[in-house]
Coordinates of C-alpha atoms and ligand atoms in Angstrom, one line a residue:
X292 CA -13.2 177.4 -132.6
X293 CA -14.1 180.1 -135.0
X294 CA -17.7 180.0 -137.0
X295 CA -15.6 180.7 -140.1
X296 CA -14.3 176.8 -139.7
X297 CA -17.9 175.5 -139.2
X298 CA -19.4 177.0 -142.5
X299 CA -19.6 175.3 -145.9
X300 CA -21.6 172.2 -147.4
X301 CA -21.0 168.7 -147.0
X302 CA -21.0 166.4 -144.0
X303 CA -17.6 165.5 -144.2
X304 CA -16.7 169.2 -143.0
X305 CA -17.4 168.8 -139.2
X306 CA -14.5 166.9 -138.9
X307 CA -11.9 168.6 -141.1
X308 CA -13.0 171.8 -139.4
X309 CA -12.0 170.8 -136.0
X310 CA -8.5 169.4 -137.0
X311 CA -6.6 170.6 -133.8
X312 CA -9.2 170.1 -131.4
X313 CA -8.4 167.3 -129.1
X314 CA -10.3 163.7 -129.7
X315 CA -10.4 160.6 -127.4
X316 CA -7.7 158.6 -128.2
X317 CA -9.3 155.6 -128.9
X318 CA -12.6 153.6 -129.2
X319 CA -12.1 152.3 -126.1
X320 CA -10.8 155.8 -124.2
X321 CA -14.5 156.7 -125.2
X322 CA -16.3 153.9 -123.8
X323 CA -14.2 154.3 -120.8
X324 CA -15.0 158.3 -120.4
X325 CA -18.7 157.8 -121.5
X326 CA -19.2 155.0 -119.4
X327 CA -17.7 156.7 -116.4
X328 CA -20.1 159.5 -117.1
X329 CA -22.9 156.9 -117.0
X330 CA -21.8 154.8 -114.2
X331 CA -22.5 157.1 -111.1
X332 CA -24.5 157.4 -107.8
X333 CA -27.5 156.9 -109.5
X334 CA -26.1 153.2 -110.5
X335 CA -24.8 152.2 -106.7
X336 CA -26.8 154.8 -104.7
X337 CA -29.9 155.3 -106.6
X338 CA -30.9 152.1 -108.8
X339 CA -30.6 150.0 -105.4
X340 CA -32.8 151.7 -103.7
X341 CA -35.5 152.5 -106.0
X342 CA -35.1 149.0 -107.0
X343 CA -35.8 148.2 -103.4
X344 CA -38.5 150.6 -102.5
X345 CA -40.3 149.0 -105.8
X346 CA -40.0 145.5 -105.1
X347 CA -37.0 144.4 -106.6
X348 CA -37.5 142.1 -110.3
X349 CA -40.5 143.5 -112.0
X350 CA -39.1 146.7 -111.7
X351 CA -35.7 145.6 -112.8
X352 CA -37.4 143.9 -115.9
X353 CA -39.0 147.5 -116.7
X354 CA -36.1 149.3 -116.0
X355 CA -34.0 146.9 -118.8
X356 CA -36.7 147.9 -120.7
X357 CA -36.5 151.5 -120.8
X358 CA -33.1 151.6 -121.1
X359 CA -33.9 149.3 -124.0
X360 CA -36.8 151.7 -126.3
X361 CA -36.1 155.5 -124.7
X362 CA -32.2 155.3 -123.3
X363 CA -30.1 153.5 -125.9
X364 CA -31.8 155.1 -128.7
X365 CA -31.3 158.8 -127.2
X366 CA -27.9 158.1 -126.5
X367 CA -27.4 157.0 -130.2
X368 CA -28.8 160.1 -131.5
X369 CA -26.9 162.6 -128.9
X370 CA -23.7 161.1 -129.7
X371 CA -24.0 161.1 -133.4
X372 CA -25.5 164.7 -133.4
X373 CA -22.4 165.4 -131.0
X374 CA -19.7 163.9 -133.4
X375 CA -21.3 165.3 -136.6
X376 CA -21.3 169.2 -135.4
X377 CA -17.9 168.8 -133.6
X378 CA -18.8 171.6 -130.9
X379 CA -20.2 172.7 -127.4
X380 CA -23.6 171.6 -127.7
X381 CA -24.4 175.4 -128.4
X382 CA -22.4 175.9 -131.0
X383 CA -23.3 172.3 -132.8
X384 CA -27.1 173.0 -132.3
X385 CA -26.3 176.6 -133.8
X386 CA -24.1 175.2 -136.9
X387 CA -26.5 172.4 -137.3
X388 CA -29.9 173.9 -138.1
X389 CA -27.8 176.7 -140.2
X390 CA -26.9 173.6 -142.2
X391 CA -30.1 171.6 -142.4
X392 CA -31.8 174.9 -142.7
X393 CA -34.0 174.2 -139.8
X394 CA -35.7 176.9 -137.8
X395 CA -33.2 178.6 -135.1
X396 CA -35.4 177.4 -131.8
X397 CA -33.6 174.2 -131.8
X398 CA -30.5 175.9 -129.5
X399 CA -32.4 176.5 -127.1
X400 CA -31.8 172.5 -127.4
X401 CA -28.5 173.2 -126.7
X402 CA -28.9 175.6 -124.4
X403 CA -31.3 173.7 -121.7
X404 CA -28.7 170.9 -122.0
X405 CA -25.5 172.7 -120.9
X406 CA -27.8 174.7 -118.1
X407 CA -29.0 171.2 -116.6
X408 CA -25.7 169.2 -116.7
X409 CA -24.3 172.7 -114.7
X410 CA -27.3 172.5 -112.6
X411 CA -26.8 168.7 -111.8
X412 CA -23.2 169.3 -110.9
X413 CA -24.0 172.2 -108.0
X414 CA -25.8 169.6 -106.3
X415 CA -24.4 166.2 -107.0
X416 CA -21.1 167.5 -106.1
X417 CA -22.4 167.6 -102.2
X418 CA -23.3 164.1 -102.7
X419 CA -20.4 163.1 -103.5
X420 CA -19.3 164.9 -100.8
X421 CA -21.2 162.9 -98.5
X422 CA -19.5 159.5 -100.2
X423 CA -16.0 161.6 -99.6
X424 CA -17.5 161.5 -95.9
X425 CA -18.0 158.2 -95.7
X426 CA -15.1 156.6 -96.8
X427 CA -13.4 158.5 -93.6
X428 CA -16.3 157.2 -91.2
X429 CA -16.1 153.7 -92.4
X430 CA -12.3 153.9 -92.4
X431 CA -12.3 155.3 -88.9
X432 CA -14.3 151.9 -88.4
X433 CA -17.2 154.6 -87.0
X434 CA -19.7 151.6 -88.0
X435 CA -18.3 148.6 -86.2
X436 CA -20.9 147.5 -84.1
X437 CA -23.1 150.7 -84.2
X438 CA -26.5 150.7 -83.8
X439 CA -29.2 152.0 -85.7
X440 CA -29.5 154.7 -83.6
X441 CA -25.5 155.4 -83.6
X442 CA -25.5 154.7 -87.5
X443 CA -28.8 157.2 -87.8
X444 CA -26.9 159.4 -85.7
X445 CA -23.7 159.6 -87.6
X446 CA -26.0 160.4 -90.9
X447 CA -27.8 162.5 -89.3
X448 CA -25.1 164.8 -87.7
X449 CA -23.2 165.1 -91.3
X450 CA -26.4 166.3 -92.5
X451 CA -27.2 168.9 -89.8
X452 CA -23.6 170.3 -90.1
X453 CA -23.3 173.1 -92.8
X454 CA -19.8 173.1 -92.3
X455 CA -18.9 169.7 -92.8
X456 CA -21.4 169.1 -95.7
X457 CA -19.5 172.7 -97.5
X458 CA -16.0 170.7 -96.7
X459 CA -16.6 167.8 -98.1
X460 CA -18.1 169.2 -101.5
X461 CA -15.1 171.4 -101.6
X462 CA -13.2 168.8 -101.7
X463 CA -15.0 167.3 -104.3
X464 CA -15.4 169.9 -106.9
X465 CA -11.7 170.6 -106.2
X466 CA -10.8 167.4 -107.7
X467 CA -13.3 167.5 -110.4
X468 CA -12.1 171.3 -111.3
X469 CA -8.3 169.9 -111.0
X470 CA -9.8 167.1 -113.7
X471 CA -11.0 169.2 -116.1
X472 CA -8.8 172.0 -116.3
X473 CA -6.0 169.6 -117.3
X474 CA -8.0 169.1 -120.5
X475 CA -9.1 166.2 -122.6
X476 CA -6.1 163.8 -123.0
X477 CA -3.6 164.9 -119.7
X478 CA -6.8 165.6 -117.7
X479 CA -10.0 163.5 -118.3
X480 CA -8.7 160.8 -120.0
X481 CA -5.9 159.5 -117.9
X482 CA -7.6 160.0 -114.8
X483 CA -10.6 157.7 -116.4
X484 CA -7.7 155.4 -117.4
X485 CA -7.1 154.9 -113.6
X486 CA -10.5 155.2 -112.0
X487 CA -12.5 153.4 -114.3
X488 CA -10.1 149.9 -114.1
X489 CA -10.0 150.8 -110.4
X490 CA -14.0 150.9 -110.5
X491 CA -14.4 147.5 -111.9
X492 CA -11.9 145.9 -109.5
X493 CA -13.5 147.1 -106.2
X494 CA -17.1 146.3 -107.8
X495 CA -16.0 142.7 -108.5
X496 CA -14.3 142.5 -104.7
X497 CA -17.5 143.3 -103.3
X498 CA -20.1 141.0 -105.2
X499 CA -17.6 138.7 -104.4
X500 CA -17.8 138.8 -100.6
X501 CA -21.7 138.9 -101.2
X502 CA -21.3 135.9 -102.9
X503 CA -19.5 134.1 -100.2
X504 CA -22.2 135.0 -98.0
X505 CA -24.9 132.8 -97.8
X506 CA -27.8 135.6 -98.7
X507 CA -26.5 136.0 -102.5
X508 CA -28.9 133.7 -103.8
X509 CA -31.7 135.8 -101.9
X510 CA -30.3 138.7 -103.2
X511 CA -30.0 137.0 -106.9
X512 CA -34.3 136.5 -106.4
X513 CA -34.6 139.9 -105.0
X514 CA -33.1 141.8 -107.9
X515 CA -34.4 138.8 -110.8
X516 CA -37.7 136.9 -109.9
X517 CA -40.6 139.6 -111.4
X518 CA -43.4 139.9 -109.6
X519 CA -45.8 141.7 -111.4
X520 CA -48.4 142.5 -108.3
X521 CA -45.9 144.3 -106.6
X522 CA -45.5 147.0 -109.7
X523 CA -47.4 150.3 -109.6
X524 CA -48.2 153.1 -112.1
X525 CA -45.0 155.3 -110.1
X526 CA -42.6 152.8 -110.4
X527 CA -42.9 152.0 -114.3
X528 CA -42.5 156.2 -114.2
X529 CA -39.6 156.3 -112.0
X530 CA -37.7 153.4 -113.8
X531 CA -38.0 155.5 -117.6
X532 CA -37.1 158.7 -115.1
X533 CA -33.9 156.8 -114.0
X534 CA -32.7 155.5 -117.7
X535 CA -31.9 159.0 -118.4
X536 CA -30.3 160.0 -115.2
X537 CA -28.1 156.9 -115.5
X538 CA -26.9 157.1 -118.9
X539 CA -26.4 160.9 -118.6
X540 CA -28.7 161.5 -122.0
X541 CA -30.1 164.6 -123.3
X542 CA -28.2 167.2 -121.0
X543 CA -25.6 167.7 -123.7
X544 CA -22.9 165.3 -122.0
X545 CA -23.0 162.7 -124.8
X546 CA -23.1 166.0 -127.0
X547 CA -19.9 167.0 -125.6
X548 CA -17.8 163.7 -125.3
X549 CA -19.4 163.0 -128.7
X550 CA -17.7 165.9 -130.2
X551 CA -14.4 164.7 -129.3
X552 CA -15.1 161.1 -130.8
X553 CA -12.9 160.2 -134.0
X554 CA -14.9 159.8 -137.0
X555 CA -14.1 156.1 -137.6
X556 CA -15.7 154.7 -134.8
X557 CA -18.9 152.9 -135.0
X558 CA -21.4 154.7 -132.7
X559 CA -24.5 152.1 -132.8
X560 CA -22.0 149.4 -131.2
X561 CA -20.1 151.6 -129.4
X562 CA -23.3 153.4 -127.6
X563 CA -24.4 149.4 -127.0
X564 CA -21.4 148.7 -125.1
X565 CA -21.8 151.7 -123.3
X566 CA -25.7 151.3 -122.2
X567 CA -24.6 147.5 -121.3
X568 CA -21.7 148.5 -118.8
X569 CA -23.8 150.8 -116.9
X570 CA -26.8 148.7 -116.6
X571 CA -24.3 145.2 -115.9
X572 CA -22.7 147.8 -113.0
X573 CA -26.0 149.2 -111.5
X574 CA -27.3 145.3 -111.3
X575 CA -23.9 144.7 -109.8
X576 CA -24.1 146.9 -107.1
X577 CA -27.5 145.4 -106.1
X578 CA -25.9 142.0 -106.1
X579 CA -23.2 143.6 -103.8
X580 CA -25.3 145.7 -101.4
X581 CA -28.9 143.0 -101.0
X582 CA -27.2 139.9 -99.8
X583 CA -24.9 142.4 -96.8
X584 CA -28.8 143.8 -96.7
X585 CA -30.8 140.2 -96.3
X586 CA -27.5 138.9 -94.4
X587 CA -28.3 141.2 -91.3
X588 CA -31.4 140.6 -91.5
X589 CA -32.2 144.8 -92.8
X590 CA -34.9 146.4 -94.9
X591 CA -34.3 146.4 -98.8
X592 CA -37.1 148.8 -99.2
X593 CA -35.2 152.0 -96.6
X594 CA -35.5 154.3 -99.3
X595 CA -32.3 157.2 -100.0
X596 CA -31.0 156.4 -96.3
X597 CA -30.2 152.1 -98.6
X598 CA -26.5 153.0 -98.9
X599 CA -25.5 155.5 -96.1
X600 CA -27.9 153.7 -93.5
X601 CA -29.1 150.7 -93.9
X602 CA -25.2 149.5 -95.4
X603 CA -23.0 150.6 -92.7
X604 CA -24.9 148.5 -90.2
X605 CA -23.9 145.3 -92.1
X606 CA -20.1 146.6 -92.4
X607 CA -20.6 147.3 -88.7
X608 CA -22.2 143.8 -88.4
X609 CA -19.7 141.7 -90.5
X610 CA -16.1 140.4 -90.4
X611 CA -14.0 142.7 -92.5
X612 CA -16.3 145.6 -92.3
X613 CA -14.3 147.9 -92.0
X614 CA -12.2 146.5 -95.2
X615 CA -15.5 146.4 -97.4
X616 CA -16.8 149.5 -95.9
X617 CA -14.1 151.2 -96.9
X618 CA -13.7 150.1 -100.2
X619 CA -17.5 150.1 -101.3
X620 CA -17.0 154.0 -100.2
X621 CA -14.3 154.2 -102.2
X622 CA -16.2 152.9 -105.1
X623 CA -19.5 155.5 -104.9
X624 CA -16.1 158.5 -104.8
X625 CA -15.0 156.9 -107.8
X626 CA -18.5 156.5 -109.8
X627 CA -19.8 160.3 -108.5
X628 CA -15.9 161.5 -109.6
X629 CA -15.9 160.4 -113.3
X630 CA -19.7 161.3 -113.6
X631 CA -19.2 164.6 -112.5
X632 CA -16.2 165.4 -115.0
X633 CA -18.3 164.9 -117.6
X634 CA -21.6 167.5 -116.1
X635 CA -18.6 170.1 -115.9
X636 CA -17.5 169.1 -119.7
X637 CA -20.7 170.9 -121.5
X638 CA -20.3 174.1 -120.0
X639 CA -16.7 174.4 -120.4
X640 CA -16.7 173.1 -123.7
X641 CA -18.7 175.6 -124.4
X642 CA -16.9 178.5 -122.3
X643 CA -14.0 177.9 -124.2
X644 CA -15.3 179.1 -127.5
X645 CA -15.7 182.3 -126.6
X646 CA -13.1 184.4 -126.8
X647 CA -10.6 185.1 -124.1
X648 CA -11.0 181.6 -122.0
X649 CA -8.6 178.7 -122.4
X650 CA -9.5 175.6 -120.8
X651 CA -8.1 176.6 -117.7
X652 CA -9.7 179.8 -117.5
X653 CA -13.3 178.3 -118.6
X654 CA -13.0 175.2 -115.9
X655 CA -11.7 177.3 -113.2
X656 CA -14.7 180.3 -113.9
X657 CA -17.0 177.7 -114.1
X658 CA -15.9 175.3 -111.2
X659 CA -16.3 177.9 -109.0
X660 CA -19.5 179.0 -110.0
X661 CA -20.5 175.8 -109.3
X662 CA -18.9 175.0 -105.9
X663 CA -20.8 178.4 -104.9
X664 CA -24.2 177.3 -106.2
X665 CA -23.8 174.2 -103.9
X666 CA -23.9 176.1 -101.2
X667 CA -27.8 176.4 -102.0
X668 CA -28.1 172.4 -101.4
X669 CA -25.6 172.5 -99.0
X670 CA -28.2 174.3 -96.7
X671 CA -31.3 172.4 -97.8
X672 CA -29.8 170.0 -95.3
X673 CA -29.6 171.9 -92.4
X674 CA -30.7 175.9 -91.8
X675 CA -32.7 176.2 -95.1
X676 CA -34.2 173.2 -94.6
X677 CA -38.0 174.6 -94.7
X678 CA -37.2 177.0 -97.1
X679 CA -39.4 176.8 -100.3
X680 CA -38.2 179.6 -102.2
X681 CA -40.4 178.4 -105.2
X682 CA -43.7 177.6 -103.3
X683 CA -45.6 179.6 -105.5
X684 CA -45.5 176.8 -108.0
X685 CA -47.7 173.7 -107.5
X686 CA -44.7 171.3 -108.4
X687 CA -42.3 173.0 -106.2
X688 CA -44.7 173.8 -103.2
X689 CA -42.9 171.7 -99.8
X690 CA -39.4 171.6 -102.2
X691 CA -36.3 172.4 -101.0
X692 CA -33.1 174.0 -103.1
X693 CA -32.3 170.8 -103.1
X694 CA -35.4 169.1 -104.4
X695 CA -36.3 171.9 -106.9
X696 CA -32.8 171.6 -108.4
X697 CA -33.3 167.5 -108.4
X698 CA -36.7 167.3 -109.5
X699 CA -35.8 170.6 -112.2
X700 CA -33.3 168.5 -113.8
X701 CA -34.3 165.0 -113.7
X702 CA -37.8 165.2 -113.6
X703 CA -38.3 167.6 -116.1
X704 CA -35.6 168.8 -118.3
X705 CA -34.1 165.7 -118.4
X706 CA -37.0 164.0 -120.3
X707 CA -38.2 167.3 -122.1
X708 CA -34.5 167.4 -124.0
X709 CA -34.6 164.1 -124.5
X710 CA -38.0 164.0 -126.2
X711 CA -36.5 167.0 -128.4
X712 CA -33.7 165.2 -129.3
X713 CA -35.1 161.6 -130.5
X714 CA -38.1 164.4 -132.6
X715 CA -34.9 165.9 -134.1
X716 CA -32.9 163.4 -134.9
X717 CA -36.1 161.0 -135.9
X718 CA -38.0 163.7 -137.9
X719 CA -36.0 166.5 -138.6
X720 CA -31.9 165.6 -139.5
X721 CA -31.5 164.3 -143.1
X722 CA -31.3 160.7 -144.1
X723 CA -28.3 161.1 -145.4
X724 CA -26.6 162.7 -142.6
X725 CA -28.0 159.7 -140.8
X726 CA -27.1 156.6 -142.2
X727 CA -23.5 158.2 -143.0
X728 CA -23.0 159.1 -139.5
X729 CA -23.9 156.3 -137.7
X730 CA -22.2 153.7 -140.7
X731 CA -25.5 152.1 -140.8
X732 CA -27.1 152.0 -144.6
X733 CA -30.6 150.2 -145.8
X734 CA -31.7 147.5 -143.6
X735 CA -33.8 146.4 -140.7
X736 CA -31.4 148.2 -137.8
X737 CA -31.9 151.4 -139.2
X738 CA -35.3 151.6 -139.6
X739 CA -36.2 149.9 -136.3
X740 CA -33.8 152.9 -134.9
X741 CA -35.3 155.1 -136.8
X742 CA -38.9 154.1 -135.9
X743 CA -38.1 154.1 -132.5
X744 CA -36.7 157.7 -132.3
X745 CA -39.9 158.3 -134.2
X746 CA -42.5 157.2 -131.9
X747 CA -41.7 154.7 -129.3
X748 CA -39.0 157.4 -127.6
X749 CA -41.4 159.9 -128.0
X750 CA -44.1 158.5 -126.5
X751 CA -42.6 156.8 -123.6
X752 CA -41.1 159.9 -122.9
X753 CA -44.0 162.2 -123.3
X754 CA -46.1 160.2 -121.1
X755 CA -43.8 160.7 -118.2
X756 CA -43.1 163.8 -118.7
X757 CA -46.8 164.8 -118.7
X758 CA -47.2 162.7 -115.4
X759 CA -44.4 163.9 -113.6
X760 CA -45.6 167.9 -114.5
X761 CA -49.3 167.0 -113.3
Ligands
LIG92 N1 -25.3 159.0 -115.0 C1 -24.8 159.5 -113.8 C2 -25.3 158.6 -112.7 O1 -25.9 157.6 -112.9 C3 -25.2 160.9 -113.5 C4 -24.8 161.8 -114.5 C5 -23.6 162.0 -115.1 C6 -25.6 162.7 -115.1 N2 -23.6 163.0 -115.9 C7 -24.8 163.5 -116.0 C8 -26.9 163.0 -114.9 C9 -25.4 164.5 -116.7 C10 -27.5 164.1 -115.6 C11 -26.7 164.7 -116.5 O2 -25.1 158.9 -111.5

């Protein structure tokens, strides 16, 4: 796209000046994509176990919350500022304050966005890889009747293995770069078409063999009966931490799949369906994995090791474990699959506007930058394991590659963007940009949204942010 077709007044312009660019094809092509961005491990890996490690249903209640007052309202305002400039998020940010004649330091909004969704992908990638893994092991019926020690020992030995930890996230980005390059429509959107549909099914399957168990109900009180002793300071900071991570906001994802939505979809409803599927699948999962957990009798509390540890000794434990294993594997490929599409998306998005890369070009380029940057976390496993190449820094001092590039992005840049981006869109985009974008006019939703980009997002925000930097 040239910046010739981005100049000119009126708001209406964005759209006609991308005519020819690709756009979902459909309302619900968009929920589908932006969901599967949302939906990821942080849903089926992470929200169980943090949810476990803090105590299960006051923690859930603060979670709903934050997803709630910081989340949905950030994801409101990335999309709409996504769809209105019609670009990378570079290139929007650039056209955007040119525009509103706002001072030029808002790209860097841009820019700290399309870095951290590339960032995230060099190491969620090996995840996923580990997932990959694990659908193999429990396949292989590896966790029939294993021990702890076997089970510990099977984690453990992936872990330890450079090799097997670099195949595995080859594999991974492979398919993601295969994804991508395709483009919009042949590429991201019919492979969401499948996966997604394919998601839900295996999700339903397994809450429904937790349900025919006779620990759901324990796991129902685990995940829904608050009890407000058991919540610390730390957790109400790691459950606002976790709504951005899980609804992939302020990295420039919703930027970028916002750019391709068509003009007359409603975003406030849309951006409501999206925030409820990915909360309904993360609670979900828990109802899948903390009846197996109860069940056998197993700690809900076991930390990062919930999922790859503590679960395969129930599959090992129950009939039809290796069935369920399988498939609940299956499922967390799936999730980390369609959320890592979209981390790829920003970069490429942007890549592609310069000149001399098509789509295939940009993804490849970029893909493999990425799948060589993984190496990095790759060997914070294993031989780099005690190296702290930042150590000079108080926050990074005992951090891995791993754990800078993890606490980097979602401790940090995560909620920094997103801070920016409810102060932009709350203080510094016109009204009437606004209220035409999101369809909304005069009444009580719009200012409550716009009072809540305003201060409540700010605040929330800014008090984690401080916290997590001190
Ligand atoms: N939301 C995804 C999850 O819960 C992770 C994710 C996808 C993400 N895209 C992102 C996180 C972009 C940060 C940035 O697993």
């Amino acid at each position: 796209m040239s910046e010739v077709a981005h100049s000119g007044g009126g708001v209406s312009e964005s759209a006609d000046a991308r005519a020819g660019n690709p756009m979902w094809s459909s309302r619900l092509a968009f929920i589908l994509a932006a969901s599967g961005s949302a939906v990821g491990l942080g849903n089926i890996w992470k929200f169980p176990y943090i949810t476990g490690e803090n105590g299960g249903g006051a923690f859930v209640l603060v979670y709903l919350l934050c997803i709630a007052i910081v989340g949905l309202p950030i994801l409101i305002a990335e999309v709409m500022i996504g769809r209105w400039g019609g670009g990378s998020p570079i290139r929007t940010m650039q056209w955007l304050v040119k525009k509103e004649g706002l001072s030029r330091h808002w790209v860097g909004l841009g820019w700290l966005g399309v870095s951290a969704s590339f960032l995230i992908l060099t190491f969620y990638s090996v995840i996923g890889g580990w997932a990959v893994s694990y659908v193999g092991e429990a396949a292989n019926s590896s966790f029939a009747g294993a021990s702890s020690d076997e089970i510990g020992s099977i984690f453990g030995g992936l872990l330890s293995n450079p090799w097997q930890l670099f195949m595995w996230h080859s594999v991974f980005m492979l398919a993601v770069v295969m994804i991508v390059a395709r483009g919009l429509k042949s590429g991201m959107e019919k492979a969401i078409n499948i996966l997604m549909p394919l998601l839900f099914l295996l999700l339903l399957v397994m809450v429904g063999y937790a349900a025919s168990t006779d620990h759901f109900y324990a796991g129902i009180e685990f995940l829904f009966a608050a009890d407000f002793s058991k919540l610390s300071t730390e957790a109400v900071l790691s459950a606002l931490g976790h709504a951005f991570f899980t609804l992939s906001i302020g990295v420039g994802v919703m930027f970028a799949y916002g750019s391709f939505l068509p003009k007359d979809v409603p975003i406030v409803k849309t951006a409501v369906t999206i925030s409820v599927v990915d909360t309904g699948v993360a609670l979900l999962a828990g109802l899948a994995i903390f009846p197996l957990v109860f069940a056998n009798g197993l700690e809900p509390g076991a930390g990062p090791g919930l999922i790859f540890q503590t679960l395969p000794l129930a599959f090992g434990k129950m009939a039809g474990g290796v069935f369920f294993g399988t498939l609940f594997f299956a499922l967390l490929v799936i999730a980390a699959l369609t959320s890592a599409i979209s981390m790829l998306e920003p970069t490429v998005e942007w890549l592609e506007e310069r000149q001399g890369f098509n789509r295939m070009k940009a993804t490849i380029v970029l893909g493999a930058l990425a799948w060589i940057m993984g190496i990095g976390t790759v060997l914070s496993f294993n031989e780099w394991a005690e190296f702290y190449p930042l150590a000079f820094i108080p926050v990074f001092e005992g951090k891995t590659i791993f754990d800078i590039l993890d606490y980097l992005t979602a401790n940090l840049i995560m909620p920094l963007s997103g801070l920016c981006l409810a102060v932009f869109a709350g203080w510094f985009m016109s009204r009437k940009v606004v209220k035409e974008q999101l369809g909304l006019g005069d009444g009580v939703l719009y200012d409550s949204l716009i009072f809540t980009l305003r201060f409540l997002t700010p605040a929330a925000v800014a008090i984690v942010f401080i916290y997590n930097l001190f």
